[in-house]
Short mmCIF file of C-alpha atoms (C1' of nucleotides) in Angstrom, two decimals:
data_model
loop_
_atom_site.label_atom_id
_atom_site.label_comp_id
_atom_site.label_asym_id
_atom_site.label_seq_id
_atom_site.Cartn_x
_atom_site.Cartn_y
_atom_site.Cartn_z
CA MET A 241 -22.19 -6.14 49.17
CA ASN A 242 -23.59 -9.57 49.11
CA MET A 243 -21.51 -12.02 51.06
CA GLU A 244 -21.88 -14.64 48.38
CA ASN A 245 -19.48 -12.63 46.27
CA GLN A 246 -16.64 -13.48 48.56
CA ARG A 247 -16.91 -17.16 48.03
CA LYS A 248 -14.71 -18.71 45.43
CA LYS A 249 -16.80 -19.39 42.45
CA THR A 250 -14.66 -22.21 41.23
CA SER A 251 -11.84 -24.19 42.61
CA GLY A 252 -9.81 -22.95 39.69
CA ARG A 253 -7.32 -24.72 37.57
CA LYS A 254 -5.92 -27.90 39.07
CA LYS A 255 -2.64 -29.50 38.42
CA ILE A 256 -2.99 -32.57 36.30
CA GLU A 257 -0.70 -35.39 35.45
CA ILE A 258 0.26 -35.68 31.82
CA LYS A 259 -1.25 -39.04 31.19
CA LYS A 260 -4.02 -40.37 29.07
CA LEU A 261 -7.36 -38.94 30.10
CA ASP A 262 -9.96 -41.62 30.49
CA LYS A 263 -13.18 -39.67 30.36
CA GLN A 264 -14.19 -39.37 26.76
CA THR A 265 -15.81 -35.99 27.21
CA SER A 266 -12.95 -34.33 29.01
CA LYS A 267 -10.59 -35.80 26.46
CA GLN A 268 -12.64 -34.09 23.79
CA VAL A 269 -12.80 -30.76 25.59
CA THR A 270 -9.16 -30.78 26.48
CA PHE A 271 -8.22 -31.64 22.95
CA SER A 272 -10.20 -28.79 21.57
CA LYS A 273 -8.74 -26.24 23.97
CA ARG A 274 -5.20 -27.43 23.73
CA ARG A 275 -5.23 -27.73 19.97
CA GLN A 276 -6.30 -24.14 19.80
CA GLY A 277 -3.55 -23.18 22.17
CA LEU A 278 -1.00 -25.15 20.21
CA PHE A 279 -1.89 -23.47 16.95
CA LYS A 280 -1.81 -20.11 18.58
CA LYS A 281 1.66 -20.74 19.96
CA ALA A 282 2.79 -21.87 16.53
CA SER A 283 1.38 -18.79 14.99
CA GLU A 284 3.16 -16.59 17.49
CA LEU A 285 6.43 -18.39 16.93
CA CYS A 286 6.16 -17.76 13.22
CA VAL A 287 5.30 -14.08 13.56
CA LEU A 288 7.83 -13.31 16.27
CA CYS A 289 10.74 -15.14 14.75
CA GLY A 290 9.93 -15.20 11.08
CA ALA A 291 9.89 -18.96 11.22
CA HIS A 292 7.83 -21.25 9.05
CA ALA A 293 5.93 -24.15 10.48
CA ALA A 294 3.36 -26.80 9.81
CA ILE A 295 1.35 -28.84 12.23
CA VAL A 296 -0.76 -31.85 11.45
CA VAL A 297 -2.93 -33.27 14.19
CA PHE A 298 -5.25 -36.21 14.29
CA SER A 299 -7.80 -35.90 17.03
CA PRO A 300 -8.67 -38.83 19.28
CA ALA A 301 -11.54 -39.39 16.85
CA ASP A 302 -9.04 -39.25 14.00
CA LYS A 303 -10.27 -36.00 12.66
CA LEU A 304 -7.61 -34.03 10.84
CA TYR A 305 -6.57 -30.52 11.84
CA CYS A 306 -3.71 -28.61 10.41
CA PHE A 307 -1.84 -25.41 10.62
CA GLY A 308 0.67 -23.89 8.27
CA GLN A 309 2.63 -20.72 7.90
CA PRO A 310 2.47 -19.73 5.10
CA ASN A 311 0.55 -22.93 4.51
CA THR A 312 0.74 -26.55 5.48
CA ASP A 313 1.64 -28.00 2.11
CA THR A 314 4.46 -25.64 1.38
CA ILE A 315 6.17 -26.50 4.61
CA LEU A 316 5.60 -30.20 4.28
CA ASP A 317 6.87 -30.08 0.73
CA SER A 318 10.06 -28.46 1.96
CA TYR A 319 10.38 -31.03 4.66
CA ILE A 320 9.83 -33.93 2.33
CA SER A 321 12.18 -32.72 -0.40
CA GLY A 322 14.78 -31.96 2.20
CA THR A 323 14.53 -35.31 3.85
CA THR A 324 14.11 -37.25 0.65
CA GLU A 325 17.73 -36.56 -0.11
CA PHE A 326 18.48 -38.71 2.83
CA GLY A 327 16.08 -41.35 1.67
CA ASP A 328 18.62 -44.11 2.05
CA LEU A 329 19.50 -43.17 5.52
CA LYS A 330 15.95 -42.69 6.45
CA SER A 331 14.83 -45.99 5.11
CA ALA A 332 17.38 -47.59 7.32
CA GLY A 333 16.00 -45.90 10.38
CA ASN A 334 12.36 -45.90 9.53
CA SER A 335 9.95 -48.55 8.52
CA GLN A 336 9.67 -47.04 5.11
CA ASN A 337 11.76 -47.70 2.03
CA TYR A 338 13.04 -45.10 -0.31
CA GLU A 339 10.86 -46.03 -3.23
CA GLU A 340 7.75 -45.84 -1.21
CA TYR A 341 8.83 -42.55 0.19
CA ASN A 342 9.70 -41.18 -3.15
CA LYS A 343 6.38 -42.24 -4.55
CA GLN A 344 4.64 -40.41 -1.81
CA TYR A 345 6.83 -37.45 -2.40
CA GLU A 346 5.80 -37.40 -6.05
CA GLU A 347 2.20 -37.70 -5.05
CA ALA A 348 2.69 -34.79 -2.78
CA LEU A 349 4.28 -32.82 -5.54
CA LYS A 350 1.45 -33.63 -7.84
CA MET A 351 -0.96 -32.53 -5.24
CA LEU A 352 0.92 -29.35 -4.70
CA GLU A 353 0.84 -28.59 -8.35
CA LEU A 354 -2.83 -29.23 -8.42
CA GLU A 355 -3.34 -27.13 -5.47
CA LYS A 356 -1.36 -24.32 -6.91
CA LYS A 357 -3.41 -24.44 -10.02
CA LYS A 358 -6.64 -24.47 -8.14
CA LEU A 359 -5.28 -22.07 -5.60
CA ALA A 360 -7.43 -23.57 -2.97
CA ASP A 361 -5.83 -21.55 -0.28
CA ALA A 362 -6.25 -18.42 -2.22
CA GLU A 363 -9.84 -19.24 -2.78
CA ASN A 364 -10.27 -19.37 0.92
CA LEU A 365 -8.40 -16.14 1.22
CA ALA A 366 -10.56 -14.47 -1.32
CA ARG A 367 -13.61 -15.61 0.49
CA PHE A 368 -12.21 -14.27 3.63
CA TRP A 369 -11.58 -10.91 2.12
CA ASN A 370 -14.99 -10.82 0.62
CA THR A 371 -17.05 -12.01 3.51
CA ASN A 372 -15.43 -10.40 6.45
CA ASP A 373 -15.71 -6.89 7.48
CA TRP A 374 -13.56 -6.71 10.54
CA TRP A 375 -11.13 -4.40 8.97
CA ASN A 376 -13.88 -2.14 7.85
CA ASP A 377 -15.31 -2.19 11.30
CA SER A 378 -12.01 -1.67 12.93
CA ILE A 379 -11.40 1.68 11.39
CA ASP A 380 -14.17 2.96 13.54
CA TYR A 381 -11.92 2.62 16.48
CA MET A 382 -8.96 4.45 15.09
CA SER A 383 -7.83 7.94 15.90
CA SER A 384 -6.93 10.34 13.15
CA ASP A 385 -3.30 9.56 13.39
CA GLN A 386 -3.95 5.88 13.29
CA LEU A 387 -6.24 6.28 10.34
CA GLU A 388 -3.62 8.18 8.51
CA GLN A 389 -1.05 5.50 9.11
CA PHE A 390 -3.51 2.92 8.12
CA MET A 391 -4.23 4.61 4.87
CA VAL A 392 -0.57 4.78 4.05
CA SER A 393 -0.52 1.03 4.50
CA ILE A 394 -3.57 0.57 2.36
CA TYR A 395 -2.07 2.79 -0.26
CA GLU A 396 1.08 0.71 -0.28
CA LEU A 397 -0.94 -2.41 -0.58
CA ARG A 398 -2.90 -0.94 -3.44
CA ARG A 399 0.34 -0.11 -5.25
CA LYS A 400 1.52 -3.68 -4.79
CA LEU A 401 -1.75 -5.01 -6.02
CA ILE A 402 -1.62 -2.96 -9.14
CA GLU A 403 1.92 -4.15 -9.69
CA LYS A 404 0.72 -7.67 -9.21
CA ALA A 405 -2.24 -7.13 -11.44
CA ASP A 406 0.08 -6.03 -14.18
CA GLU A 407 1.78 -9.36 -14.04
CA HIS A 408 -1.54 -10.96 -14.64
CA VAL A 409 -2.20 -8.62 -17.54
CA MET A 410 -5.36 -7.48 -15.95
CA LYS A 411 -6.92 -4.25 -16.77
CA LEU A 412 -7.72 -2.26 -13.75
CA ASN A 413 -8.43 1.25 -13.07
CA MET A 414 -8.42 1.97 -9.46
CA MET B 151 25.95 -7.49 48.90
CA ASN B 152 23.82 -5.48 51.15
CA MET B 153 20.30 -6.31 52.17
CA GLU B 154 18.72 -3.98 49.72
CA ASN B 155 18.73 -6.94 47.42
CA GLN B 156 15.29 -7.81 48.74
CA ARG B 157 14.32 -5.59 45.88
CA LYS B 158 13.11 -7.17 42.73
CA LYS B 159 15.95 -8.88 41.03
CA THR B 160 14.46 -8.57 37.59
CA SER B 161 11.60 -6.66 36.14
CA GLY B 162 10.10 -10.00 35.26
CA ARG B 163 8.33 -11.03 32.15
CA LYS B 164 7.03 -8.17 30.07
CA LYS B 165 4.12 -8.18 27.77
CA ILE B 166 5.18 -8.19 24.18
CA GLU B 167 3.39 -7.53 20.97
CA ILE B 168 3.18 -10.44 18.60
CA LYS B 169 5.10 -8.91 15.76
CA LYS B 170 8.34 -9.66 14.06
CA LEU B 171 11.25 -9.26 16.41
CA ASP B 172 13.98 -7.15 14.88
CA LYS B 173 16.93 -7.98 17.05
CA GLN B 174 18.61 -11.03 15.60
CA THR B 175 19.74 -12.34 18.94
CA SER B 176 16.44 -12.08 20.73
CA LYS B 177 14.84 -13.66 17.70
CA GLN B 178 17.10 -16.65 18.15
CA VAL B 179 16.59 -16.92 21.87
CA THR B 180 12.87 -16.56 21.60
CA PHE B 181 12.75 -19.09 18.84
CA SER B 182 14.66 -21.58 20.86
CA LYS B 183 12.55 -21.17 23.95
CA ARG B 184 9.23 -21.10 22.18
CA ARG B 185 10.03 -24.00 19.93
CA GLN B 186 10.75 -26.06 23.00
CA GLY B 187 7.48 -24.91 24.55
CA LEU B 188 5.58 -25.73 21.36
CA PHE B 189 6.92 -29.26 21.21
CA LYS B 190 6.16 -29.79 24.84
CA LYS B 191 2.59 -28.66 24.34
CA ALA B 192 2.24 -30.97 21.38
CA SER B 193 3.58 -33.83 23.37
CA GLU B 194 1.13 -33.18 26.18
CA LEU B 195 -1.75 -32.97 23.74
CA CYS B 196 -0.82 -36.35 22.33
CA VAL B 197 -0.46 -38.01 25.72
CA LEU B 198 -3.52 -36.47 27.32
CA CYS B 199 -5.90 -36.99 24.45
CA GLY B 200 -4.42 -39.90 22.60
CA ALA B 201 -3.95 -37.69 19.57
CA HIS B 202 -1.31 -38.03 16.90
CA ALA B 203 0.58 -35.05 15.69
CA ALA B 204 3.53 -33.90 13.67
CA ILE B 205 5.23 -30.54 13.65
CA VAL B 206 7.76 -29.28 11.17
CA VAL B 207 9.48 -25.99 11.87
CA PHE B 208 12.04 -24.04 9.92
CA SER B 209 13.94 -21.65 12.13
CA PRO B 210 14.65 -18.09 11.04
CA ALA B 211 17.98 -19.50 9.87
CA ASP B 212 16.08 -22.19 7.99
CA LYS B 213 17.24 -24.98 10.19
CA LEU B 214 14.78 -27.81 10.38
CA TYR B 215 13.21 -29.06 13.59
CA CYS B 216 10.51 -31.61 13.83
CA PHE B 217 8.29 -33.42 16.24
CA GLY B 218 6.12 -36.44 15.73
CA GLN B 219 3.95 -38.72 17.74
CA PRO B 220 4.49 -41.56 17.14
CA ASN B 221 6.87 -40.08 14.55
CA THR B 222 6.85 -37.30 12.04
CA ASP B 223 6.81 -39.32 8.87
CA THR B 224 3.96 -41.54 9.87
CA ILE B 225 1.74 -38.56 10.55
CA LEU B 226 2.80 -36.75 7.42
CA ASP B 227 2.16 -39.88 5.36
CA SER B 228 -1.34 -40.06 6.69
CA TYR B 229 -1.81 -36.42 5.97
CA ILE B 230 -0.50 -36.68 2.46
CA SER B 231 -2.42 -39.77 1.48
CA GLY B 232 -5.53 -38.28 2.97
CA THR B 233 -5.25 -34.97 1.19
CA THR B 234 -3.95 -36.47 -2.03
CA GLU B 235 -7.09 -38.45 -2.42
CA PHE B 236 -8.84 -35.33 -1.62
CA GLY B 237 -6.88 -33.35 -4.17
CA ASP B 238 -7.97 -35.75 -6.87
CA LEU B 239 -11.58 -35.31 -6.01
CA LYS B 240 -11.13 -31.67 -5.91
CA SER B 241 -9.64 -31.62 -9.37
CA ALA B 242 -12.80 -33.32 -10.54
CA GLY B 243 -14.64 -30.35 -9.24
CA ASN B 244 -16.32 -31.88 -6.28
CA SER B 245 -17.79 -29.13 -4.24
CA GLN B 246 -18.65 -31.33 -1.32
CA ASN B 247 -15.01 -31.90 -0.66
CA TYR B 248 -14.29 -28.28 -1.09
CA GLU B 249 -16.47 -27.69 1.91
CA GLU B 250 -14.58 -30.24 3.87
CA TYR B 251 -11.39 -28.66 2.88
CA ASN B 252 -12.75 -25.42 4.10
CA LYS B 253 -12.77 -26.62 7.63
CA GLN B 254 -9.18 -25.54 7.89
CA TYR B 255 -10.23 -22.21 6.58
CA GLU B 256 -12.85 -22.00 9.23
CA GLU B 257 -10.31 -22.82 11.88
CA ALA B 258 -8.25 -19.94 10.65
CA LEU B 259 -11.32 -17.76 10.61
CA LYS B 260 -11.99 -18.61 14.22
CA MET B 261 -8.50 -17.60 15.19
CA LEU B 262 -8.91 -14.42 13.27
CA GLU B 263 -12.10 -13.72 15.10
CA LEU B 264 -10.20 -14.04 18.32
CA GLU B 265 -7.61 -11.67 16.99
CA LYS B 266 -10.31 -9.29 16.08
CA LYS B 267 -11.42 -9.04 19.63
CA LYS B 268 -7.95 -8.42 20.83
CA LEU B 269 -7.33 -5.89 18.16
CA ALA B 270 -10.38 -3.95 19.13
CA ASP B 271 -7.82 -1.77 20.78
CA ALA B 272 -7.15 0.61 18.00
CA GLU B 273 -3.63 1.26 19.01
CA ASN B 274 -2.59 -2.29 18.45
CA LEU B 275 -4.53 -2.35 15.27
CA ALA B 276 -2.71 0.54 13.79
CA ARG B 277 0.58 -1.02 14.66
CA PHE B 278 -0.57 -4.27 13.24
CA TRP B 279 -1.31 -2.78 9.90
CA ASN B 280 2.01 -1.10 9.80
CA THR B 281 4.22 -3.93 10.85
CA ASN B 282 2.70 -7.02 9.29
CA ASP B 283 2.99 -8.08 5.79
CA TRP B 284 0.99 -11.23 5.58
CA TRP B 285 -1.64 -9.71 3.38
CA ASN B 286 0.96 -8.39 1.04
CA ASP B 287 2.50 -11.81 0.93
CA SER B 288 -0.81 -13.52 0.46
CA ILE B 289 -1.57 -11.87 -2.80
CA ASP B 290 1.23 -13.90 -4.30
CA TYR B 291 -0.96 -16.92 -4.03
CA MET B 292 -4.00 -15.52 -5.68
CA SER B 293 -5.21 -16.22 -9.19
CA SER B 294 -6.31 -13.48 -11.48
CA ASP B 295 -9.92 -13.86 -10.55
CA GLN B 296 -9.19 -13.84 -6.92
CA LEU B 297 -6.95 -10.86 -7.27
CA GLU B 298 -9.67 -9.09 -9.03
CA GLN B 299 -12.13 -9.82 -6.29
CA PHE B 300 -9.64 -8.87 -3.74
CA MET B 301 -8.99 -5.55 -5.41
CA VAL B 302 -12.68 -4.84 -5.44
CA SER B 303 -12.60 -5.36 -1.70
CA ILE B 304 -9.68 -3.10 -1.29
CA TYR B 305 -11.29 -0.53 -3.43
CA GLU B 306 -14.37 -0.68 -1.28
CA LEU B 307 -12.29 -0.33 1.82
CA ARG B 308 -10.46 2.59 0.32
CA ARG B 309 -13.77 4.27 -0.38
CA LYS B 310 -14.83 3.70 3.17
CA LEU B 311 -11.59 5.02 4.47
CA ILE B 312 -11.89 8.16 2.47
CA GLU B 313 -15.39 8.57 3.76
CA LYS B 314 -14.08 8.04 7.25
CA ALA B 315 -11.22 10.36 6.69
CA ASP B 316 -13.67 13.05 5.69
CA GLU B 317 -15.25 12.80 9.05
CA HIS B 318 -11.87 13.47 10.51
CA VAL B 319 -11.40 16.38 8.17
CA MET B 320 -8.21 14.96 6.87
CA LYS B 321 -6.84 15.79 3.49
CA LEU B 322 -6.06 12.74 1.50
CA ASN B 323 -4.83 12.19 -1.90
CA MET B 324 -5.30 8.59 -2.75
"C1'" DT C 128 25.15 -20.47 23.22
"C1'" DG C 129 23.24 -22.12 26.87
"C1'" DA C 130 21.48 -22.41 31.71
"C1'" DG C 131 19.17 -20.34 35.61
"C1'" DC C 132 16.32 -16.75 37.81
"C1'" DT C 133 12.27 -13.98 38.92
"C1'" DA C 134 8.17 -11.54 38.07
"C1'" DT C 135 4.60 -11.46 35.12
"C1'" DA C 136 1.77 -12.82 31.17
"C1'" DT C 137 -0.78 -16.63 29.43
"C1'" DA C 138 -2.93 -20.99 29.17
"C1'" DT C 139 -6.16 -23.80 30.95
"C1'" DA C 140 -8.89 -27.25 34.56
"C1'" DA C 141 -12.88 -27.05 36.81
"C1'" DT C 142 -17.16 -25.17 36.95
"C1'" DT C 143 -21.36 -22.62 35.71
"C1'" DA C 144 -24.65 -20.39 32.54
"C1'" DT D 100 -22.37 -28.30 22.68
"C1'" DT D 101 -20.68 -23.66 22.78
"C1'" DA D 102 -19.36 -20.01 25.88
"C1'" DA D 103 -17.97 -17.42 30.13
"C1'" DT D 104 -15.58 -17.28 34.67
"C1'" DT D 105 -12.09 -17.75 37.85
"C1'" DA D 106 -8.30 -19.61 40.30
"C1'" DT D 107 -4.25 -21.61 39.50
"C1'" DA D 108 -0.52 -23.88 36.81
"C1'" DT D 109 2.68 -22.96 33.24
"C1'" DA D 110 5.26 -20.49 29.90
"C1'" DT D 111 8.45 -16.94 29.12
"C1'" DA D 112 10.69 -11.88 28.63
"C1'" DG D 113 14.37 -9.68 30.34
"C1'" DC D 114 18.46 -10.40 33.04
"C1'" DT D 115 22.58 -12.38 34.84
"C1'" DC D 116 26.31 -15.55 34.70
#
DNA sequence: TGAGCTATATATAATTA
DNA sequence: TTAATTATATATAGCTC
C-alpha cells in the first residue's frame, strides 16, 4: 500500500572488475563470501561427479582455510605421491629440488600417519555426531513414507556399524 | 524454418539436486564444466582479495587437475609445513592446537548448518538419506572409541525414530 | 569431445538492520 | 561484526550441432 515499497531498496549487485580490491574491509567481506562459495562449489562438484578434491586457501591476512573431500590430507597425499614420481621433471620446472620435495613428502606422510593414529578428523566427526541434533530434529518434518525410508537407511547404517564394530572387536548389543 | 521458432529454443537450465549423477556422460560433462567454473572462482578470489590458493581435483576417472596461485606446490608446501608443525604439537597432546585445528571443523559445521536449512524440506531430506553415503564412508575413519560414541548416537536416534514411528502408527521391526 | 545456445538457477555487490 | 535483503551478474543444465 505504502508507496515506499515501490522504491528499489538497493541498487543491487553491480558488475565489478576482477582486480585487486583496495578497501581493506570490502576485501575481507568479499573474501569471506567468495571462499564460502568456492567451498560450496567444490563440495557440489564432488557430490555430483564423485570427484575428490582439496582446496587450501590463505586469506589476505594469511589465515589458513581448507576443504577436502573426503579430507584435505588424503587428497594432498595422493597429489604429492603422484607428482613425486616426476620429481626430476618437476625440479626442473619448479624452484624446488627433488630432495627437498621428497623430504616434505616424507614429512607429509609422517603427518598423515600421525593423523590417522589420532584420527583427528574422526574426532571432529564424533563431536559432530554427538553435539548436533539436526537429524533428530529433521525427522519431525518427514511424512510416514519418508520416515519409513529413512529408517531403512538407518537400519542399513546400523548393520554396517555392527559389521565395523566387529572388526574392532568391540562388544556391542544394539 | 517457420516463424514459430520464436518459441523457447530450450527449456533452459533446470534445478538439480546435489546428489551423485548416475549417467556417466553427464557426469563427465558436468565435471568438466564445473571444474572450469571452480578454477575461475578460485582465480577471482585470489585476484580480488590478494589471497593465495591451491586446488587439487581428481576427476571421476581419477585424472588429476590442479590450480595454484601463485602455483600449486608453493601453496601446498606452506600448508604442509604449517600443519606438520601442528601435527607434532598435536602428538604431544596440546589441546590448544586441537582447538585451532577445529576451525576447519567449524567451517564444515557452518556449511552443514546451511544445508540443514535447505533440507528443512522433508522431501529432499528423505532423498538425501537414501542417496548419500558419506556417513557410511565416514565410519571408516573412526577409532574404536569414536565408533562406540557414534553408535550410542545412532542408538539414540533409532530410539527416537521408533518413538516417532509410533506416532505414525507404523509397524517396525528394528 | 568439445563448442555454442538459451532459459533459469545461483552467487554475490551493495546496502540496511 | 554477523546477518538479511534485493537487484543484478554469473554459472550452468539441457540441447543442438
